[in-house]
CSV table of C-alpha atoms in Angstrom, one decimal:
chain,number,residue,atom,x,y,z
E,27,UNK,CA,16.3,3.9,13.8
E,28,UNK,CA,16.5,0.5,15.4
E,29,UNK,CA,14.0,-2.2,14.3
E,30,UNK,CA,13.5,-5.4,16.3
E,31,UNK,CA,12.7,-7.7,13.4
E,32,UNK,CA,9.9,-10.2,14.2
E,33,UNK,CA,9.3,-11.5,10.6
E,34,UNK,CA,11.2,-11.7,7.4
E,35,UNK,CA,10.1,-12.8,4.0
E,36,UNK,CA,11.6,-12.9,0.5
E,37,UNK,CA,10.3,-13.1,-3.0
E,38,UNK,CA,12.3,-13.9,-6.2
E,39,UNK,CA,11.5,-12.4,-9.6
E,40,UNK,CA,12.7,-14.3,-12.7
E,41,UNK,CA,12.3,-13.7,-16.5
E,42,UNK,CA,11.9,-10.2,-17.7
E,43,UNK,CA,10.9,-8.5,-14.4
E,44,UNK,CA,7.7,-6.8,-15.4
E,45,UNK,CA,7.2,-9.6,-18.0
E,46,UNK,CA,8.2,-12.7,-15.9
E,47,UNK,CA,7.3,-14.5,-12.7
E,48,UNK,CA,7.5,-13.7,-9.0
E,49,UNK,CA,7.4,-16.3,-6.1
E,50,UNK,CA,7.6,-15.8,-2.4
E,51,UNK,CA,9.9,-18.1,-0.3
E,52,UNK,CA,6.8,-19.8,1.2
E,53,UNK,CA,5.1,-20.3,-2.2
E,54,UNK,CA,2.0,-18.2,-1.1
E,55,UNK,CA,2.7,-15.8,-3.9
E,56,UNK,CA,3.5,-17.5,-7.2
E,57,UNK,CA,2.4,-15.2,-10.1
E,58,UNK,CA,3.2,-14.3,-13.6
E,59,UNK,CA,3.9,-10.6,-14.0
E,60,UNK,CA,3.0,-8.7,-17.1
E,61,UNK,CA,3.0,-5.0,-18.0
E,62,UNK,CA,-0.5,-3.5,-17.9
E,63,UNK,CA,-2.2,-2.6,-21.3
E,64,UNK,CA,-1.4,1.1,-20.4
E,65,UNK,CA,2.2,0.3,-20.6
E,66,UNK,CA,2.1,-1.8,-23.8
E,67,UNK,CA,1.5,-5.2,-22.3
E,68,UNK,CA,-1.3,-7.7,-22.6
E,69,UNK,CA,-2.4,-7.1,-18.9
E,70,UNK,CA,-2.8,-10.8,-18.4
E,71,UNK,CA,-0.8,-11.1,-15.2
E,72,UNK,CA,-0.2,-8.9,-12.2
E,73,UNK,CA,2.3,-6.1,-12.1
E,74,UNK,CA,4.5,-4.6,-9.3
E,75,UNK,CA,2.2,-1.6,-8.8
E,76,UNK,CA,-0.8,-3.9,-8.1
E,77,UNK,CA,1.1,-5.9,-5.6
E,78,UNK,CA,2.5,-2.8,-3.9
E,79,UNK,CA,-1.0,-1.3,-3.6
E,80,UNK,CA,-2.3,-4.5,-2.1
E,81,UNK,CA,0.4,-4.6,0.5
E,82,UNK,CA,0.1,-1.0,1.3
E,83,UNK,CA,-3.7,-1.2,1.7
E,84,UNK,CA,-3.5,-4.1,4.1
E,85,UNK,CA,-0.7,-2.5,6.1
E,86,UNK,CA,-2.4,0.8,6.2
E,87,UNK,CA,-5.7,-0.7,7.5
E,88,UNK,CA,-3.7,-2.4,10.2
E,89,UNK,CA,-2.2,0.9,11.2
E,90,UNK,CA,-5.6,2.5,11.1
E,91,UNK,CA,-7.1,-0.2,13.5
E,92,UNK,CA,-4.0,0.3,15.7
E,93,UNK,CA,-4.4,4.1,16.2
E,94,UNK,CA,-8.2,3.7,16.5
E,95,UNK,CA,-7.8,1.2,19.3
E,96,UNK,CA,-5.2,3.4,21.1
E,97,UNK,CA,-7.8,6.3,20.8
E,98,UNK,CA,-10.6,4.0,22.2
E,99,UNK,CA,-12.5,4.4,18.9
E,100,UNK,CA,-14.3,1.3,17.6
E,101,UNK,CA,-14.2,1.0,13.8
E,102,UNK,CA,-17.1,-0.3,11.9
E,103,UNK,CA,-16.6,-3.8,10.3
E,104,UNK,CA,-17.0,-2.1,6.9
E,105,UNK,CA,-14.0,0.1,7.5
E,106,UNK,CA,-11.6,-0.3,4.5
E,107,UNK,CA,-8.6,1.3,2.8
E,108,UNK,CA,-8.0,1.7,-0.8
E,109,UNK,CA,-4.5,2.5,-2.1
E,110,UNK,CA,-4.0,3.7,-5.7
E,111,UNK,CA,-0.4,3.6,-7.0
E,112,UNK,CA,0.6,5.6,-10.1
E,113,UNK,CA,3.7,4.8,-12.2
E,114,UNK,CA,5.3,7.1,-14.6
E,115,UNK,CA,8.3,9.1,-15.8
E,116,UNK,CA,10.1,11.2,-13.2
E,117,UNK,CA,11.0,14.5,-14.9
E,118,UNK,CA,13.6,15.3,-12.3
E,119,UNK,CA,15.9,12.5,-13.3
E,120,UNK,CA,14.6,10.9,-16.5
E,121,UNK,CA,13.9,7.8,-14.6
E,122,UNK,CA,10.6,6.4,-13.3
E,123,UNK,CA,8.6,7.0,-10.1
E,124,UNK,CA,5.5,6.3,-8.1
E,125,UNK,CA,2.7,8.3,-6.7
E,126,UNK,CA,0.1,7.2,-4.1
E,127,UNK,CA,-3.3,8.0,-3.1
E,128,UNK,CA,-4.8,6.5,0.1
E,129,UNK,CA,-8.5,6.8,0.9
E,130,UNK,CA,-9.7,5.4,4.3
E,131,UNK,CA,-13.4,4.6,4.4
E,132,UNK,CA,-14.6,4.9,8.0
E,133,UNK,CA,-18.4,4.7,8.2
E,134,UNK,CA,-20.0,5.8,11.4
E,135,UNK,CA,-17.5,8.4,12.4
E,136,UNK,CA,-17.7,12.1,11.8
E,137,UNK,CA,-15.5,13.6,9.1
E,138,UNK,CA,-13.0,15.2,11.6
E,139,UNK,CA,-12.5,12.1,13.6
E,140,UNK,CA,-12.0,10.0,10.5
E,141,UNK,CA,-9.5,12.5,9.0
E,142,UNK,CA,-7.5,12.5,12.3
E,143,UNK,CA,-7.3,8.7,12.3
E,144,UNK,CA,-6.3,8.4,8.8
E,145,UNK,CA,-3.5,11.0,9.3
E,146,UNK,CA,-2.3,9.3,12.5
E,147,UNK,CA,-2.3,6.0,10.7
E,148,UNK,CA,-0.1,7.6,7.9
E,149,UNK,CA,2.4,8.5,10.6
E,150,UNK,CA,2.8,4.9,12.0
E,151,UNK,CA,2.2,2.7,8.9
E,152,UNK,CA,5.5,1.0,7.9
E,153,UNK,CA,4.8,1.5,4.2
E,154,UNK,CA,4.1,5.2,4.8
E,155,UNK,CA,7.3,5.4,6.7
E,156,UNK,CA,9.2,3.7,3.9
E,157,UNK,CA,7.8,5.9,1.2
E,158,UNK,CA,7.9,9.2,3.0
E,159,UNK,CA,10.0,11.7,1.1
E,160,UNK,CA,10.3,9.3,-1.9
E,161,UNK,CA,6.7,9.0,-3.1
E,162,UNK,CA,4.1,11.7,-3.3
E,163,UNK,CA,1.2,10.2,-1.3
E,164,UNK,CA,-2.1,11.9,-0.7
E,165,UNK,CA,-4.2,10.8,2.3
E,166,UNK,CA,-7.9,11.3,2.8
E,167,UNK,CA,-10.9,9.9,4.7
E,168,UNK,CA,-14.5,9.3,3.7
E,169,UNK,CA,-17.3,8.5,6.1
């Protein structure tokens, strides 16, 4: 695979990782990180899974709009994508792993067309490509 890079960014984590701080190189992200209550934390900060789900959702929506445009399908302004990221023990190696669930909401389309677009977006979305084979991701569409 050859990628012509058009943008690069970086973020730095300090402190205890999940219980610390993260800041992007341009300062747009400047957040305390805390484990969620479900993982023994106080939940009073963000966590890596929240940031990953937000980035994935935005990226996937962009991919969805791209494939819809190429198919000459106009998406309603209310079109949205929700990405749920799960974190837990990986029984295969004793470490930890992620799961993902992506739901595209495409009002105004029939179910078959919506499903086709969401599946096509999953093929081209950079986050989907990066996680393919590494994270179990379920994709569905709602109309």
